[in-house]
Coordinates of C-alpha atoms in Angstrom, one line a residue:
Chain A
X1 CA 8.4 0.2 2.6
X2 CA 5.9 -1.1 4.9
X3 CA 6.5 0.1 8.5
X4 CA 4.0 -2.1 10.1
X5 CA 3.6 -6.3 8.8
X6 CA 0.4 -7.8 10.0
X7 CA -0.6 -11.1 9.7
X8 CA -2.9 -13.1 9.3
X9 CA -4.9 -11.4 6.4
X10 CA -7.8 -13.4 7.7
X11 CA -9.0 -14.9 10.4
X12 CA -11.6 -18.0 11.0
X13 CA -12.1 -18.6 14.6
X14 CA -15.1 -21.0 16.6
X15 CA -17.1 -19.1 19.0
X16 CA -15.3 -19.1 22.9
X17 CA -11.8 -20.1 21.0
X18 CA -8.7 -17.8 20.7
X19 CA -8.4 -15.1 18.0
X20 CA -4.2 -14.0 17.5
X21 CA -3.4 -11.3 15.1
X22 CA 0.4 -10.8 14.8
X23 CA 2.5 -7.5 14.1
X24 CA 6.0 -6.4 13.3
X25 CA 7.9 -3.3 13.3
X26 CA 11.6 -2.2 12.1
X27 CA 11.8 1.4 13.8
X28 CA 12.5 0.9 17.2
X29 CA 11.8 4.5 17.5
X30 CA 7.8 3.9 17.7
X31 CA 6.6 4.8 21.4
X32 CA 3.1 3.6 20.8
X33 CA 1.0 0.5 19.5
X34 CA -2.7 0.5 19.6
X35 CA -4.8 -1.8 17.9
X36 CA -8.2 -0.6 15.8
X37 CA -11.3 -2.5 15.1
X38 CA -13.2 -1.7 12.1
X39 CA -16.7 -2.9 11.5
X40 CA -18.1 -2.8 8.1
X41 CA -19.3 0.5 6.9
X42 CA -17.6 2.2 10.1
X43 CA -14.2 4.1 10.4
X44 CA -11.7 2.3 12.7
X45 CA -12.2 2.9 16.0
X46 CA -9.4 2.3 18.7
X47 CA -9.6 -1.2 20.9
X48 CA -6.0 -0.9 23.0
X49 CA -2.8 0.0 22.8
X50 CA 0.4 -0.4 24.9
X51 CA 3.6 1.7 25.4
X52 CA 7.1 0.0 24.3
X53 CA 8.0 -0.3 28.4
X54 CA 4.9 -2.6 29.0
X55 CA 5.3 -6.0 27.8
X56 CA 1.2 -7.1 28.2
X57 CA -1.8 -5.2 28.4
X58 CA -5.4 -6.9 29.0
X59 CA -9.2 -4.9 29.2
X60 CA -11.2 -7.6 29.2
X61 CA -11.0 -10.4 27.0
X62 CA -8.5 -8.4 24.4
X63 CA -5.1 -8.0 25.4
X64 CA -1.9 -7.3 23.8
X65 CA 1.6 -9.1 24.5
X66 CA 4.4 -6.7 23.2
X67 CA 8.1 -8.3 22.6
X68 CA 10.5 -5.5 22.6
X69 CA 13.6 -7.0 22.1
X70 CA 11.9 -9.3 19.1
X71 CA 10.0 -5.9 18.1
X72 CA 6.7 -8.0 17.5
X73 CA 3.5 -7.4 19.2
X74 CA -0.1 -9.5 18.8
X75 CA -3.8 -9.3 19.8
X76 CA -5.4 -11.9 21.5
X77 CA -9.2 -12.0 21.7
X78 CA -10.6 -14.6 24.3
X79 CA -13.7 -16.5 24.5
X80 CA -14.4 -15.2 20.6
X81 CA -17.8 -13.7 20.0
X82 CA -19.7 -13.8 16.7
X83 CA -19.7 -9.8 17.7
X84 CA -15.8 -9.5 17.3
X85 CA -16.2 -10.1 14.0
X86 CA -14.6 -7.2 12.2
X87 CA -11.2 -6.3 10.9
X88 CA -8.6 -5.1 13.0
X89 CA -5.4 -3.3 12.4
X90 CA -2.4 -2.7 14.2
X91 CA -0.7 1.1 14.1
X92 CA 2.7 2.5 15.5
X93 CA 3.3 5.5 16.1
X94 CA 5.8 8.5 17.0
X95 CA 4.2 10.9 19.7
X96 CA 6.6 13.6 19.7
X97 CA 6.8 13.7 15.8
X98 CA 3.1 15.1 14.2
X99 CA 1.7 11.8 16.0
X100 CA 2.0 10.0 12.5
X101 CA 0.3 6.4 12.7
X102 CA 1.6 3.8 10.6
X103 CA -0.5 0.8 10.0
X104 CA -0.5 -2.8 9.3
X105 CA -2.6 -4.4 6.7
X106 CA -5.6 -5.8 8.5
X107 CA -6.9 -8.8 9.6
X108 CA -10.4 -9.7 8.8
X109 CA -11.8 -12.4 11.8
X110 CA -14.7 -14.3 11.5
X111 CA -16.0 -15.7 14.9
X112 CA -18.2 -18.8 13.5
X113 CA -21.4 -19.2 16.3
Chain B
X1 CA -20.8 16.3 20.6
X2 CA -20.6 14.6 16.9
X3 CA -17.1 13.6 16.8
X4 CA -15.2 13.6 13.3
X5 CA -17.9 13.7 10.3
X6 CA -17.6 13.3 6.9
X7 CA -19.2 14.3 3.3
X8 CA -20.2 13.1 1.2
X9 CA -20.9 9.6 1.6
X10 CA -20.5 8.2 -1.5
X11 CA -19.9 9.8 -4.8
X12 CA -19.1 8.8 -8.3
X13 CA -17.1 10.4 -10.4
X14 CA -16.0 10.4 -13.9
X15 CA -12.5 10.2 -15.0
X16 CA -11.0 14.2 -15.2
X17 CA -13.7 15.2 -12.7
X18 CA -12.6 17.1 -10.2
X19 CA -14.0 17.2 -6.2
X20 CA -13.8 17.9 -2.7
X21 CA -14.3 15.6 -0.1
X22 CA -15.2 17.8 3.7
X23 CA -13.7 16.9 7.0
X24 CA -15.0 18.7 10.3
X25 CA -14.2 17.6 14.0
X26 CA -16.2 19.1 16.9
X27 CA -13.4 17.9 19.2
X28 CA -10.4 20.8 19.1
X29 CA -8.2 18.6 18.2
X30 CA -4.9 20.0 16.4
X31 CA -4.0 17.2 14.2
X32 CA -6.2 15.8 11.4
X33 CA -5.3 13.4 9.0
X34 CA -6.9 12.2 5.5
X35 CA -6.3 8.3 4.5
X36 CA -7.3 5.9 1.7
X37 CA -8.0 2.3 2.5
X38 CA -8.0 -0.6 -0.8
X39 CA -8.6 -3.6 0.1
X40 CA -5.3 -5.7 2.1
X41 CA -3.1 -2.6 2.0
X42 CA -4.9 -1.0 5.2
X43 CA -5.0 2.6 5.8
X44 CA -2.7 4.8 3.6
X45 CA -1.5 8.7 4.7
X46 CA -2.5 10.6 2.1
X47 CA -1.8 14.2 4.1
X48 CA -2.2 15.5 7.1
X49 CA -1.9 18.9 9.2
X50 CA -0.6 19.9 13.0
X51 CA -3.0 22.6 12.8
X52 CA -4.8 25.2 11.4
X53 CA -2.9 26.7 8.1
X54 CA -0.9 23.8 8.1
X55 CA -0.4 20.4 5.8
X56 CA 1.8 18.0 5.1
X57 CA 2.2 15.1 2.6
X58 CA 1.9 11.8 3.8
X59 CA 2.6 8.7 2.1
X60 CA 0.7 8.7 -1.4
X61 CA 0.1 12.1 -1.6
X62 CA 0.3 12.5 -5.5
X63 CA -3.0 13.3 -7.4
X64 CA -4.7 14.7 -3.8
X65 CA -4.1 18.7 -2.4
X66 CA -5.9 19.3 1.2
X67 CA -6.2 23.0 2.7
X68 CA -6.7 23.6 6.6
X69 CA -8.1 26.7 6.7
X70 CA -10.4 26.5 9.9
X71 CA -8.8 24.6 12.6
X72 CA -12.1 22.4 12.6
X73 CA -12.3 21.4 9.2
X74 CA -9.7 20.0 6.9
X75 CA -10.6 19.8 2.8
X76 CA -9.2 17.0 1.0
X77 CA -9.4 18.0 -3.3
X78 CA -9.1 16.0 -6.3
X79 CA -8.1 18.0 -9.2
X80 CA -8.4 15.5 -12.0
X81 CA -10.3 11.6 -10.8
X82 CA -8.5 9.0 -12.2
X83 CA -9.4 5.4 -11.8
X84 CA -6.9 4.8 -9.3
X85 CA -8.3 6.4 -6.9
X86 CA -11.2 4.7 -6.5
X87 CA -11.2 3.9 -2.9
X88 CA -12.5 4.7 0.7
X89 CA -11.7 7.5 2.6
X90 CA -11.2 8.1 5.9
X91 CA -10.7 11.2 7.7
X92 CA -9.4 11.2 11.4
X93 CA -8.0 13.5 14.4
X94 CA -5.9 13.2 17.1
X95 CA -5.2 14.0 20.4
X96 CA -1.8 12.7 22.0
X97 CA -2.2 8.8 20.8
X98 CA -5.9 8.1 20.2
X99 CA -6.7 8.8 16.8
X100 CA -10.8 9.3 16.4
X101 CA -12.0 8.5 12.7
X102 CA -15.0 9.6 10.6
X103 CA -17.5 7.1 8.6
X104 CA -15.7 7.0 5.1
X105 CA -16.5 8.3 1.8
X106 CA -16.8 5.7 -0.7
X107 CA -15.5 7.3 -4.0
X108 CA -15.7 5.4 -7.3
X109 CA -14.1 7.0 -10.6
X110 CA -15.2 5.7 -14.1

């Protein structure tokens, strides 16, 4: 059973437009959410995350928007650069239990120049 | 400071073959982690450990044993290749929420 539903699988976005990647969760027990970007050949490396109590996050142009009560949370990318092209994954996790991350699929964005 | 490394690379082995793919983190971190990414199912727990002479199954643990015998390195060991696990691998430690990966091994079985 999949603990984390991300979508979309991929991405096509123009350069400057708006990239969304969408996530779900079931356990409301999850205390964390960050978001990975993983560029070819590389190991995922972490982008942003938010705690359950925050309902947006922003460091520059990627924030997240987390929906408690709809347990959904999404990645926005603004002003999409050919160099955001990479795939990204969302991940929950329990802190107080082994810190085990459970992650979405993966979304793979292409930013079109 | 060289983070969480990885060896080898790549490696191809043939079905029945056994191996052992090496995790080492400069970072003191307690928890380490080995995963498998195929292609739309993202990053699978294969085992993990809290620390040193510790592991734990993770989510498709079957096929794979891991020791922790050093709390700076943390062995991942396939006893008999099958296809199946032809795949990437990804080792990873943490500290509280952030989660630092290594480069992957690409590992194919014939």
């Amino acid at each position: 059973q999949q603990q984390v539903k991300q979508s979309p699988q991929s991405l096509i976005v123009q350069k400057g437009g708006i990239s969304i990647i969408n996530c779900a969760y079931e356990n409301t027990a999850f205390d964390y959410f960050p978001w990975y970007q993983q560029f070819p050949g590389k190991g995922p490396a972490l982008l942003i995350a938010i705690r359950p109590d925050v309902s947006e996050k922003k460091e520059g142009r990627f924030t997240i928007s987390f929906n408690k009560s709809a347990k959904q949370f999404s990645l926005h990318i603004m002003d999409s650069q050919p160099g955001d092209s990479a795939t990204y994954f969302c991940a929950a996790l329990y802190l107080y239990n082994f810190n085990k991350f459970y992650f979405g699929s993966g979304t793979k964005l292409n930013v079109k120049p | 400071n060289a983070g969480v490394t990885q060896t080898p690379k790549f490696r191809v082995l043939k079905t029945g073959q056994s191996m052992t793919l090496l995790c080492a983190q400069d970072m003191n971190h307690e928890y380490m982690y080995w995963y498998r990414q195929d292609p739309g199912m993202g990053l699978r727990l294969i085992h993990y450990s809290v620390g040193e002479g510790t592991t734990a199954k993770g989510e498709v643990p079957d096929g794979y044993n891991v020791s922790r015998l050093k709390k700076q390195n943390f062995l991942l060991g396939l006893e008999s290749a099958a296809p199946s696990q032809t795949s990437v691998y990804f080792c990873a430690s943490s500290y509280g929420h952030e989660q630092y990966f290594g480069p992957g091994t690409r590992l194919t079985v014939t």
